[in-house]
Short mmCIF file of C-alpha atoms in Angstrom, two decimals:
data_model
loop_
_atom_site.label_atom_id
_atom_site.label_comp_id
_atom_site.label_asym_id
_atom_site.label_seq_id
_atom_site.Cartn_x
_atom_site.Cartn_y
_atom_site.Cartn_z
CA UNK C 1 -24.90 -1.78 -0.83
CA UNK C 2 -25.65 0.68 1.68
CA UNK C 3 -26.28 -0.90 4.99
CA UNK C 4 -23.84 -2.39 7.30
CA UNK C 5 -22.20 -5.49 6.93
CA UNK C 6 -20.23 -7.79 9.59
CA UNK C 7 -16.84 -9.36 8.18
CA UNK C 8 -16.61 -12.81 7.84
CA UNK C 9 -12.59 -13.21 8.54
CA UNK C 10 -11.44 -15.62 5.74
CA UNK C 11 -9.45 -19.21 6.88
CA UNK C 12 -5.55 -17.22 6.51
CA UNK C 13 -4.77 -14.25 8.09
CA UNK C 14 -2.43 -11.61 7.15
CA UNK C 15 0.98 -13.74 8.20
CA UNK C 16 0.53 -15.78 4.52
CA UNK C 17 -0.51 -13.24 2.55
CA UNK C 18 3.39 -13.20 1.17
CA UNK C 19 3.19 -16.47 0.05
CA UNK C 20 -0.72 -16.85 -1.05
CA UNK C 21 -3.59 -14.58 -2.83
CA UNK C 22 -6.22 -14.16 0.00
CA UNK C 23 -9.72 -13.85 -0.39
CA UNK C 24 -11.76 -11.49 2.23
CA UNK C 25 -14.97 -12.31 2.03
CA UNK C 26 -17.54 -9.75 3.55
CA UNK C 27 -20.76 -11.58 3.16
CA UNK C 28 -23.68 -8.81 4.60
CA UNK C 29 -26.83 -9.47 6.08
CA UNK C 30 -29.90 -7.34 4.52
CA UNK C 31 -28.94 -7.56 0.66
CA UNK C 32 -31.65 -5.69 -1.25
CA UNK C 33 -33.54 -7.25 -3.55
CA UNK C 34 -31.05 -8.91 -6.24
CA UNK C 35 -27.94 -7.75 -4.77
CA UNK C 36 -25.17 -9.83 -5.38
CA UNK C 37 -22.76 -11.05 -2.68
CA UNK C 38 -19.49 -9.02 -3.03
CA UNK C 39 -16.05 -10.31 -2.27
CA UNK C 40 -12.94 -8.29 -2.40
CA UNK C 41 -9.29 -10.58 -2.99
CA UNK C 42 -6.37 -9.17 -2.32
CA UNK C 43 -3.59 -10.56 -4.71
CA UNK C 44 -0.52 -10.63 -3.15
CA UNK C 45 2.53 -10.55 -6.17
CA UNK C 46 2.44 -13.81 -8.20
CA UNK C 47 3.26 -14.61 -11.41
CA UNK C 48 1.27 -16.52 -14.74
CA UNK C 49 3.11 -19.05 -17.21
CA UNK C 50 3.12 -20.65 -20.33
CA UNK C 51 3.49 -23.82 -20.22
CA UNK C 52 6.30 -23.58 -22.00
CA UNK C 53 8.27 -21.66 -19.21
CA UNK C 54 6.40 -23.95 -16.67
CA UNK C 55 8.46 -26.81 -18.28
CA UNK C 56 11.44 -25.14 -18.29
CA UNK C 57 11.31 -23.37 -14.38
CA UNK C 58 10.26 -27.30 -13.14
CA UNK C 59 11.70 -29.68 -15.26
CA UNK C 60 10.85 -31.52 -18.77
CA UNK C 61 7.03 -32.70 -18.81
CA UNK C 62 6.29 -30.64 -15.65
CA UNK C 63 2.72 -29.00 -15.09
CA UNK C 64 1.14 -27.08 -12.14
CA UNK C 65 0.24 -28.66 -8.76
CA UNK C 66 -3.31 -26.62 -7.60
CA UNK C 67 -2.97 -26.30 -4.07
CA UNK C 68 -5.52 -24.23 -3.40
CA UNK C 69 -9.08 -22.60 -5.79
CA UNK C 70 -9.31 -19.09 -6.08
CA UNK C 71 -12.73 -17.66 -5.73
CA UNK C 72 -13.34 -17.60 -9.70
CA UNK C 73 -13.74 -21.29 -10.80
CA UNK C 74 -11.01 -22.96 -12.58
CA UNK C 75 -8.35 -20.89 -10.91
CA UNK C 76 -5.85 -21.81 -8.43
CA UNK C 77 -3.11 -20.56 -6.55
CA UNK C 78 0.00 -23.76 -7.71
CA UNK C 79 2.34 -24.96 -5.47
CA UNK C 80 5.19 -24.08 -7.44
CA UNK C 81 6.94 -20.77 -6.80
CA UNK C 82 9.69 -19.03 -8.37
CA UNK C 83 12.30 -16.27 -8.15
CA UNK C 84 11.94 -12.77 -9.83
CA UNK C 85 15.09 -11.44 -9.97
CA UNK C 86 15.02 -7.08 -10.87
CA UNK C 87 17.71 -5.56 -13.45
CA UNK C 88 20.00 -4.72 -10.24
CA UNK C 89 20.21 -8.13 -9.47
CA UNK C 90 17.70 -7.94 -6.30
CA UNK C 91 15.11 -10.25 -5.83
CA UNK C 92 11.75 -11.14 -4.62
CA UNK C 93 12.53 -15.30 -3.63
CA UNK C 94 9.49 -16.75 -3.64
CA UNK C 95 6.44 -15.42 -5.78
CA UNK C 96 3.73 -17.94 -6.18
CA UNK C 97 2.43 -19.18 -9.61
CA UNK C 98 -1.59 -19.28 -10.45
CA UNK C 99 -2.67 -21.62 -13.06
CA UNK C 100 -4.15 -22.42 -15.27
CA UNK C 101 -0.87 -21.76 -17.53
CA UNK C 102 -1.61 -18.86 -20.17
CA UNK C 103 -0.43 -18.03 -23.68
CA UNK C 104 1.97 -15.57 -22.00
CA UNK C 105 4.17 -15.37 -18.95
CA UNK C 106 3.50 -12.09 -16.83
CA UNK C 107 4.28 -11.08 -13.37
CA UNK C 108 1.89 -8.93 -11.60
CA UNK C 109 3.87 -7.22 -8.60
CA UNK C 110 2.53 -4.09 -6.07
CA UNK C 111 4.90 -0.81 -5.92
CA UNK C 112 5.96 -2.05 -2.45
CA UNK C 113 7.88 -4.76 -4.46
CA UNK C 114 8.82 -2.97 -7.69
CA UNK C 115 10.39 -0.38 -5.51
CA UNK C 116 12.43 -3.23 -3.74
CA UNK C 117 13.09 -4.72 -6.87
CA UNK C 118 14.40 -1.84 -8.69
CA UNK C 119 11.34 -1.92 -11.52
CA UNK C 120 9.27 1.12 -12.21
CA UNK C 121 5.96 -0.92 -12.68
CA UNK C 122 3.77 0.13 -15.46
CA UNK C 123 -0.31 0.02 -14.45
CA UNK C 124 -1.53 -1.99 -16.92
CA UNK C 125 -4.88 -4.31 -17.25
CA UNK C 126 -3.76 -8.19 -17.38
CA UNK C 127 -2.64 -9.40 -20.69
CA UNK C 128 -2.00 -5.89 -22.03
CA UNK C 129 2.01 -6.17 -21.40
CA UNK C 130 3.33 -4.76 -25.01
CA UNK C 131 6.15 -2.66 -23.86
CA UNK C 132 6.13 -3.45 -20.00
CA UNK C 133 9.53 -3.97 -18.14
CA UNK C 134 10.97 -7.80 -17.90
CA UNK C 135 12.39 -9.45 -15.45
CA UNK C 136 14.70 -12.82 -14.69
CA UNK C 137 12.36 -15.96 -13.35
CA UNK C 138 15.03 -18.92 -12.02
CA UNK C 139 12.91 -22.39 -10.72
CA UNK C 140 14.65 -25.92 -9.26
CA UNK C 141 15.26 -26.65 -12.82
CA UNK C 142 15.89 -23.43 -15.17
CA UNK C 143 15.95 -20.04 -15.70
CA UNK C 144 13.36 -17.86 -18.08
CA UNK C 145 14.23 -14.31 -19.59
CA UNK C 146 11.26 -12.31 -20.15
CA UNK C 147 11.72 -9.46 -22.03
CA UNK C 148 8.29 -8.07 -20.99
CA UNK C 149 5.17 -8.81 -18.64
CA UNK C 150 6.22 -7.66 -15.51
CA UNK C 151 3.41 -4.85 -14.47
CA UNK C 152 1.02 -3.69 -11.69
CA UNK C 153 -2.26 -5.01 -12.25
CA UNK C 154 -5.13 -2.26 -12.71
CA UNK C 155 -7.49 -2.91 -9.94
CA UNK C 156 -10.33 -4.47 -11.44
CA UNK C 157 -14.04 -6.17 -10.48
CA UNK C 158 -14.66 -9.36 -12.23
CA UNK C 159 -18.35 -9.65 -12.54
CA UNK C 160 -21.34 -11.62 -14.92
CA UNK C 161 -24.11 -9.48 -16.98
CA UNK C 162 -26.37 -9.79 -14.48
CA UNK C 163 -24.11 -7.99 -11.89
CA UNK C 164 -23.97 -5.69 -14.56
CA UNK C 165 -27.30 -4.81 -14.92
CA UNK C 166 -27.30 -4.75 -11.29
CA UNK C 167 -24.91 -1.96 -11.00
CA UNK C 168 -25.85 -0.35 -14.51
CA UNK C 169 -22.64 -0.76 -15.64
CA UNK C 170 -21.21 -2.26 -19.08
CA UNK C 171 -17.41 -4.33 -19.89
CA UNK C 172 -15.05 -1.58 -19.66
CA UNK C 173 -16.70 0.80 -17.58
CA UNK C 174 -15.40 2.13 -14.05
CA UNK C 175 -17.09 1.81 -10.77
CA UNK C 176 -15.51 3.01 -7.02
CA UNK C 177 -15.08 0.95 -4.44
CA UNK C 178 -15.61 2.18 -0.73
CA UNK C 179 -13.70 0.12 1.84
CA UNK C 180 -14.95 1.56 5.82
CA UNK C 181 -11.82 0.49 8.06
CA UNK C 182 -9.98 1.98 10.70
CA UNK C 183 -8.22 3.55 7.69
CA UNK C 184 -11.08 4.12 5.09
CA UNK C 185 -10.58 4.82 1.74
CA UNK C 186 -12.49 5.17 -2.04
CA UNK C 187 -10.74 3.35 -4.30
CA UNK C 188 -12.18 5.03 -7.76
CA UNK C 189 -11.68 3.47 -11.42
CA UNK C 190 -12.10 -0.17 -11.21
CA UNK C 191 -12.02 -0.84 -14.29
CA UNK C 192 -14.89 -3.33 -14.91
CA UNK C 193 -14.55 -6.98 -16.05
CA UNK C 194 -17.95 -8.41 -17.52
CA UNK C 195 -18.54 -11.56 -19.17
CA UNK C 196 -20.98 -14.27 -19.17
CA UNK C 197 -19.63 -16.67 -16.11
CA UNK C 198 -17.54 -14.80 -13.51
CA UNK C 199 -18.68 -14.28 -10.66
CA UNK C 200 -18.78 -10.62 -8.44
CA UNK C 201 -15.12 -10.34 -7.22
CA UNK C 202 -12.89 -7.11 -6.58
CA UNK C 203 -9.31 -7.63 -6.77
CA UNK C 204 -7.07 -5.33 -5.69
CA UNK C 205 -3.29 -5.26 -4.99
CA UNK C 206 -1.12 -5.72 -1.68
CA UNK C 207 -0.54 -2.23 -1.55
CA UNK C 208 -4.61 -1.48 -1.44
CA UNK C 209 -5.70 -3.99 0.77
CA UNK C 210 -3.26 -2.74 3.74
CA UNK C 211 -3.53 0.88 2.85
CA UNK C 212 -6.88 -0.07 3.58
CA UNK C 213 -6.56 -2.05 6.55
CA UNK C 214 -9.54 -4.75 4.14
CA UNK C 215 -9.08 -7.17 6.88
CA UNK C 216 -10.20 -5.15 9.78
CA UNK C 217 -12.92 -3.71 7.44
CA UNK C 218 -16.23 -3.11 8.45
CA UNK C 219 -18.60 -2.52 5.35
CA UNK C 220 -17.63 -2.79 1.63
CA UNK C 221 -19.42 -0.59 -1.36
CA UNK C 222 -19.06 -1.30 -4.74
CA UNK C 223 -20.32 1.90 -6.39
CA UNK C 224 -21.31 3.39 -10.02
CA UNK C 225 -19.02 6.82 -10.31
CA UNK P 1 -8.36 23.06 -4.99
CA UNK P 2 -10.47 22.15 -7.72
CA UNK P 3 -8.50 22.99 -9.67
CA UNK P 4 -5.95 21.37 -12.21
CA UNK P 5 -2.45 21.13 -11.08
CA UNK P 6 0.61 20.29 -12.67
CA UNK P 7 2.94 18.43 -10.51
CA UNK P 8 6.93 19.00 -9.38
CA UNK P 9 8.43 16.20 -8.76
CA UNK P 10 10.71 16.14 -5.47
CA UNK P 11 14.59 15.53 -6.23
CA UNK P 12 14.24 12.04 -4.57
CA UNK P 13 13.06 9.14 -7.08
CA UNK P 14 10.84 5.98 -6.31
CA UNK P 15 14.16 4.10 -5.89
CA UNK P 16 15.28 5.68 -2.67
CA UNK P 17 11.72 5.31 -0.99
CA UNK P 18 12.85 2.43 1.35
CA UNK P 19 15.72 5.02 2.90
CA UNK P 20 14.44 8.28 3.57
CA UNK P 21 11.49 9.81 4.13
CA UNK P 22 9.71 11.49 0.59
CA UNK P 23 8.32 14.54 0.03
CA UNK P 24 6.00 15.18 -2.95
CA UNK P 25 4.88 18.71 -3.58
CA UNK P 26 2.42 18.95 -5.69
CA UNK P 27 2.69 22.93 -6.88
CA UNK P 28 -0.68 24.05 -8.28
CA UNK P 29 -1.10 27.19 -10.46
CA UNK P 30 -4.00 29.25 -9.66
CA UNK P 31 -4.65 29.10 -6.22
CA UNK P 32 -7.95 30.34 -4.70
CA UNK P 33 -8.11 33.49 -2.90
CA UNK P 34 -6.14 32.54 0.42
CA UNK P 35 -5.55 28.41 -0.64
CA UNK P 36 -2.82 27.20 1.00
CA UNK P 37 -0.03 25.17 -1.04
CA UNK P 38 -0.82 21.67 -0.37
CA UNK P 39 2.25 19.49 0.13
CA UNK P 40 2.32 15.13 0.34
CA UNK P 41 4.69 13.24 1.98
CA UNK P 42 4.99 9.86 2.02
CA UNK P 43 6.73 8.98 5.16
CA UNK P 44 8.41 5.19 4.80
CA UNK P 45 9.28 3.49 7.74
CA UNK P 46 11.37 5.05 10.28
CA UNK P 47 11.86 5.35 14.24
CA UNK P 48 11.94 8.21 16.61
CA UNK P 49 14.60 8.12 19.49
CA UNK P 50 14.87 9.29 23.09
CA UNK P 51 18.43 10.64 24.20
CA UNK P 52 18.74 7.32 25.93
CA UNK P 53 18.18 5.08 23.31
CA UNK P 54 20.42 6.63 20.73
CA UNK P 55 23.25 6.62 23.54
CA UNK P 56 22.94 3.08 23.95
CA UNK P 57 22.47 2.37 19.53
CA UNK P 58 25.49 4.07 18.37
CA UNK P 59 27.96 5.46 21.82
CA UNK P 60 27.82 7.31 24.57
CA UNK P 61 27.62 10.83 24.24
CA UNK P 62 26.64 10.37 20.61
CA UNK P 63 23.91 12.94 19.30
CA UNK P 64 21.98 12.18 16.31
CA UNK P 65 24.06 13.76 12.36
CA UNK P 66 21.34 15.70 10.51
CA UNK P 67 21.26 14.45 6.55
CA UNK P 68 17.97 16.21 5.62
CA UNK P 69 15.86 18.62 6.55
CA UNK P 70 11.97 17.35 6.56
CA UNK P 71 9.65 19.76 5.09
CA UNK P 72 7.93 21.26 8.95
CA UNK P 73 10.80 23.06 10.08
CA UNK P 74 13.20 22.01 12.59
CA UNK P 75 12.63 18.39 11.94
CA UNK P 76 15.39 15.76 9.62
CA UNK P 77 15.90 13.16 8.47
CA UNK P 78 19.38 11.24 10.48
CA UNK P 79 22.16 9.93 8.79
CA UNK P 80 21.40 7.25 11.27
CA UNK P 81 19.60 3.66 10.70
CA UNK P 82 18.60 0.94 13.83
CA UNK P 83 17.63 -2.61 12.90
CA UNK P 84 14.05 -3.42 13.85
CA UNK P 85 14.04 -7.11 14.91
CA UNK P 86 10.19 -8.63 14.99
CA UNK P 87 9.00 -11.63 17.23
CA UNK P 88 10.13 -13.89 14.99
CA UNK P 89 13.23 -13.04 14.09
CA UNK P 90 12.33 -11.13 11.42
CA UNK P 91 14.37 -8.04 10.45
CA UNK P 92 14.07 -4.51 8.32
CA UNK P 93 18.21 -4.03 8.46
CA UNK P 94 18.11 -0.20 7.76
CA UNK P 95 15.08 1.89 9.00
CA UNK P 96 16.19 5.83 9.22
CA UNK P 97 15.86 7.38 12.78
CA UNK P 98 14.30 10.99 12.61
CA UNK P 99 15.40 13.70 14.58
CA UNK P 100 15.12 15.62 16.84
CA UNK P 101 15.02 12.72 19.68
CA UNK P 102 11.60 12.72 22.02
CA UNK P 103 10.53 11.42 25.45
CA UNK P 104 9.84 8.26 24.16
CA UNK P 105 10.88 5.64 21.22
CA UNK P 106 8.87 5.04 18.72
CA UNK P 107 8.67 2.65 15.37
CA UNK P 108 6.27 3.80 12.50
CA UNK P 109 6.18 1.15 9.77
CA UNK P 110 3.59 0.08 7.01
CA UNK P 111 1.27 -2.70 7.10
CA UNK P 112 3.40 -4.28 4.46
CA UNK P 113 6.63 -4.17 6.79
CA UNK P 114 4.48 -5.23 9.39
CA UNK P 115 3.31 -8.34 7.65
CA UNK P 116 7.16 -8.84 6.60
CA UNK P 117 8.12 -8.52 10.24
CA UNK P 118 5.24 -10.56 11.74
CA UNK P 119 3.66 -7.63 13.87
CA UNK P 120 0.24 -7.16 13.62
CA UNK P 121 0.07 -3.15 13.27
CA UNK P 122 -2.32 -1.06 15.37
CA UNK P 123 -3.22 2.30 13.86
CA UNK P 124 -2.56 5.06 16.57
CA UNK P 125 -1.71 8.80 16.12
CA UNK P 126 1.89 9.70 16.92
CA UNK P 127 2.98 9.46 20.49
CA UNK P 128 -0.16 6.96 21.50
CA UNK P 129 1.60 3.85 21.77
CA UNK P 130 0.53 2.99 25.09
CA UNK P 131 -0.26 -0.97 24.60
CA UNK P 132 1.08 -1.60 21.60
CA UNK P 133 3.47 -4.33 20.11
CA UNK P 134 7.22 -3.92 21.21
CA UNK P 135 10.35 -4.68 19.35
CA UNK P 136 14.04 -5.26 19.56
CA UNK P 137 16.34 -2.32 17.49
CA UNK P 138 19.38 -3.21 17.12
CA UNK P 139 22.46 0.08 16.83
CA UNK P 140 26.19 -0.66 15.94
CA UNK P 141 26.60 0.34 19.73
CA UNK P 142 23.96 -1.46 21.40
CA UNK P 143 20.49 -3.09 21.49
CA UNK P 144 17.49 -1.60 23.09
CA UNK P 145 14.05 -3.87 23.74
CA UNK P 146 11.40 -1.53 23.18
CA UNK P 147 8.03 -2.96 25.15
CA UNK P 148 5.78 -1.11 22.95
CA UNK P 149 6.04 1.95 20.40
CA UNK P 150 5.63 0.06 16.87
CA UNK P 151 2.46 1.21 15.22
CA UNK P 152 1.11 2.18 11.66
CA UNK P 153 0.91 6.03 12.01
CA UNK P 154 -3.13 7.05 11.45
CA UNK P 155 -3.27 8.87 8.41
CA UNK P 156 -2.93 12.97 9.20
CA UNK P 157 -2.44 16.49 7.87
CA UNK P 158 -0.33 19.08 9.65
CA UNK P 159 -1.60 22.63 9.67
CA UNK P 160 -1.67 25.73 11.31
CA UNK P 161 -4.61 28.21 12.24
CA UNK P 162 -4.54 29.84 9.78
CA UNK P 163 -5.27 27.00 7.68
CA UNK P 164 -7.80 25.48 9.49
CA UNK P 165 -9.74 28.31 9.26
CA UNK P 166 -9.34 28.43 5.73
CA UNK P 167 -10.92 24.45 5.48
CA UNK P 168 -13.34 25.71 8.27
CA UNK P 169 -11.83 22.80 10.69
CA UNK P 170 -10.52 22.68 14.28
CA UNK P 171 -7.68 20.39 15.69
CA UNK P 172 -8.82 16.96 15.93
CA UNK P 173 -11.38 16.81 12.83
CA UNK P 174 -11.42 14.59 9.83
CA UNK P 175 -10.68 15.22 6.23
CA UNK P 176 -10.07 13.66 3.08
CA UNK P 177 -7.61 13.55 0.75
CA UNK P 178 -8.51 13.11 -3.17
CA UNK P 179 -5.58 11.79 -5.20
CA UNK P 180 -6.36 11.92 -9.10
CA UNK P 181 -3.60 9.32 -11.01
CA UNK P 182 -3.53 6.25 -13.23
CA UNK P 183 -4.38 4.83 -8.57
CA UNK P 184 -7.06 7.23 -8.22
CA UNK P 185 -8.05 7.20 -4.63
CA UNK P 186 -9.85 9.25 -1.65
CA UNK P 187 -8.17 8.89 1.65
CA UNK P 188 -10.95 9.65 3.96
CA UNK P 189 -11.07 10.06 7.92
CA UNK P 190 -7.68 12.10 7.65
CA UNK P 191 -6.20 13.63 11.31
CA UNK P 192 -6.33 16.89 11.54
CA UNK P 193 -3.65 17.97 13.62
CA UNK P 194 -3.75 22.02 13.71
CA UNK P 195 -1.33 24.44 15.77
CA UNK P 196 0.15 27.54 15.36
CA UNK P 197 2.69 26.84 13.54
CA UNK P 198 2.77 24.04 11.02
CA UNK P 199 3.18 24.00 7.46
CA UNK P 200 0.31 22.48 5.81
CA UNK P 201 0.98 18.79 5.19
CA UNK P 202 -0.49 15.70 5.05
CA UNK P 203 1.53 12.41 5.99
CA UNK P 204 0.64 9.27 4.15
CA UNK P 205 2.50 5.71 4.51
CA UNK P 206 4.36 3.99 1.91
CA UNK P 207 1.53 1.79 1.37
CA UNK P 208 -0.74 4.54 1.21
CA UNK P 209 1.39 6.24 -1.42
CA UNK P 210 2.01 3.96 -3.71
CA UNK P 211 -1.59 2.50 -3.25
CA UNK P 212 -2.40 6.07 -5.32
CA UNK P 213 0.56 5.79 -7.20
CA UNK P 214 1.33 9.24 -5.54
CA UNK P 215 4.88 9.85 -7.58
CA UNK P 216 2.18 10.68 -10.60
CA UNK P 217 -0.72 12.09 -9.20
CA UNK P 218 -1.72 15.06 -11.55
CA UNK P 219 -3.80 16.84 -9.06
CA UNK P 220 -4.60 16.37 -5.03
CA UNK P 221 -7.62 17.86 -3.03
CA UNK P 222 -7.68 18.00 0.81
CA UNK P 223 -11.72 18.51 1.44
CA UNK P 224 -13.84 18.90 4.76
CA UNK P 225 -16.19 15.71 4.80
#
């Protein structure tokens, strides 16, 4: 991952990234041998449901419309979105919902939009919500209390064993990722995802990409530390 | 400044980021033989004013009201705030004017208020804002169409000569900045802006900040690259 790349600009540019988790791709010419393509998303704030709460936000036998795949297969950014409302009463009015539904709600925000909401957002790795700060969700047909959930995700890089072995990393290990922009930055301790089917995807948070300036970038690194 | 350092946090909590500008000093025992204190600011978005422009905003013959001193000495923080209306019609209500006024207007924002307001950021140092995006602030006296001046501040570190000797850098070289946290992150390519008088200080954006979760960094490192 050394030599330079040009940026392929993905299909939305930065006015939707509010309202939709963007993908940059920044496919490279001159991979070395058995180098895997590497994509870095930038997730703006969105939220996961139950399908439980799903029915309850949207009405009585209600499930997600996919509007549009995320880069992992199976995933999609829904049509539906839905109010977060902080413990001051301010709110963020429209933060998208990705499906599939889950076995727990959870509401992955950037600082940017804790600090408007009033929440001091825990860093935590998705799922692992025990003790995290709630938050008020309100769709066209209800309203769902969650008493925890709401956290900013760890940044993370989803990959598959052989991307693993690859990198010589393991599940669980950390890797850095260097990002060369007008405003260039290391991004250290992505904390790394490895299973059997995903495939090579950094994710980081609205907050990193435009510290970063990702969309003007230049040349990504995804590096053991 | 390798070595551990345990941090005081500024009187000002995460809550009150979106009003005033932030200073976090991050105090360090055991300082090498001649190591400068290294202080962090995270500077959210704000505007600087010619005499003109705050004539027109709030009266004429009004000055701008001091409400808190900024850590390089003779510069504050107004009591002051303009609304910065975007090309849309898109609006920040409240971003703080800094004082003392200059020879030109200028709006330093995020990418992330950027994105809100629809401008698509350039990065420029301070003060080089020829050709870039205009905007319309709006006073409780007055309007004022600015035909350029809104940028994303680069990324920068004040310091005098003293100092730069000490990092064996001149004016106009590049640093980075190491930020150890739960964020950890290396803000390469930093400004260095060196005269004979500044306190040593690097300026970061709100993005930037909480990017590196910057409120609980346990150690920083500025470092020649």
């Amino acid at each position: 991952m050394s030599i330079a790349a040009p940026v392929s600009r993905g299909a939305l540019d930065r006015k939707t990234i509010e309202r939709i988790v963007r993908e940059i791709v920044l496919k490279r010419g001159g991979l070395r041998d058995g180098e895997p393509e590497l994509v870095v998303s930038i997730s703006a704030r969105h939220c996961h449901l139950t399908d439980e709460h799903v029915e309850i936000l949207f009405g009585p036998g209600r499930t997600l419309t996919p509007m549009k795949d995320l880069y992992q297969d199976g995933f999609y950014a829904a049509k539906e979105t839905v109010m977060v409302v902080g413990p001051r009463r301010r709110m963020l009015p429209e933060v998208r919902v990705l499906g599939p539904t889950r076995p727990y709600s959870q509401v992955e925000l950037a600082f940017t939009d804790g600090i408007s909401l009033g929440i001091d957002l825990p860093v935590r790795a998705s799922g692992k919500i025990s003790g995290t700060p709630g938050c008020v969700l309100v769709g066209p047909a209800g309203v769902v209390e969650l008493k925890e959930g709401v956290i900013r995700a760890e940044r993370h890089v989803h990959m598959n064993m052989q991307h693993a072995a690859f990198y010589g990393v393991k599940n669980g290990d950390r890797m850095s990722l260097r990002i060369d922009s007008s405003c260039a930055v290391v991004y250290r301790d992505l904390l790394v995802r490895a299973d059997e089917t995903s495939k090579l995807e950094v994710h980081l948070d609205t907050d990193e990409g435009n510290a970063a300036d990702l969309d003007h970038a230049t040349k990504v690194e995804l590096l053991k530390q």
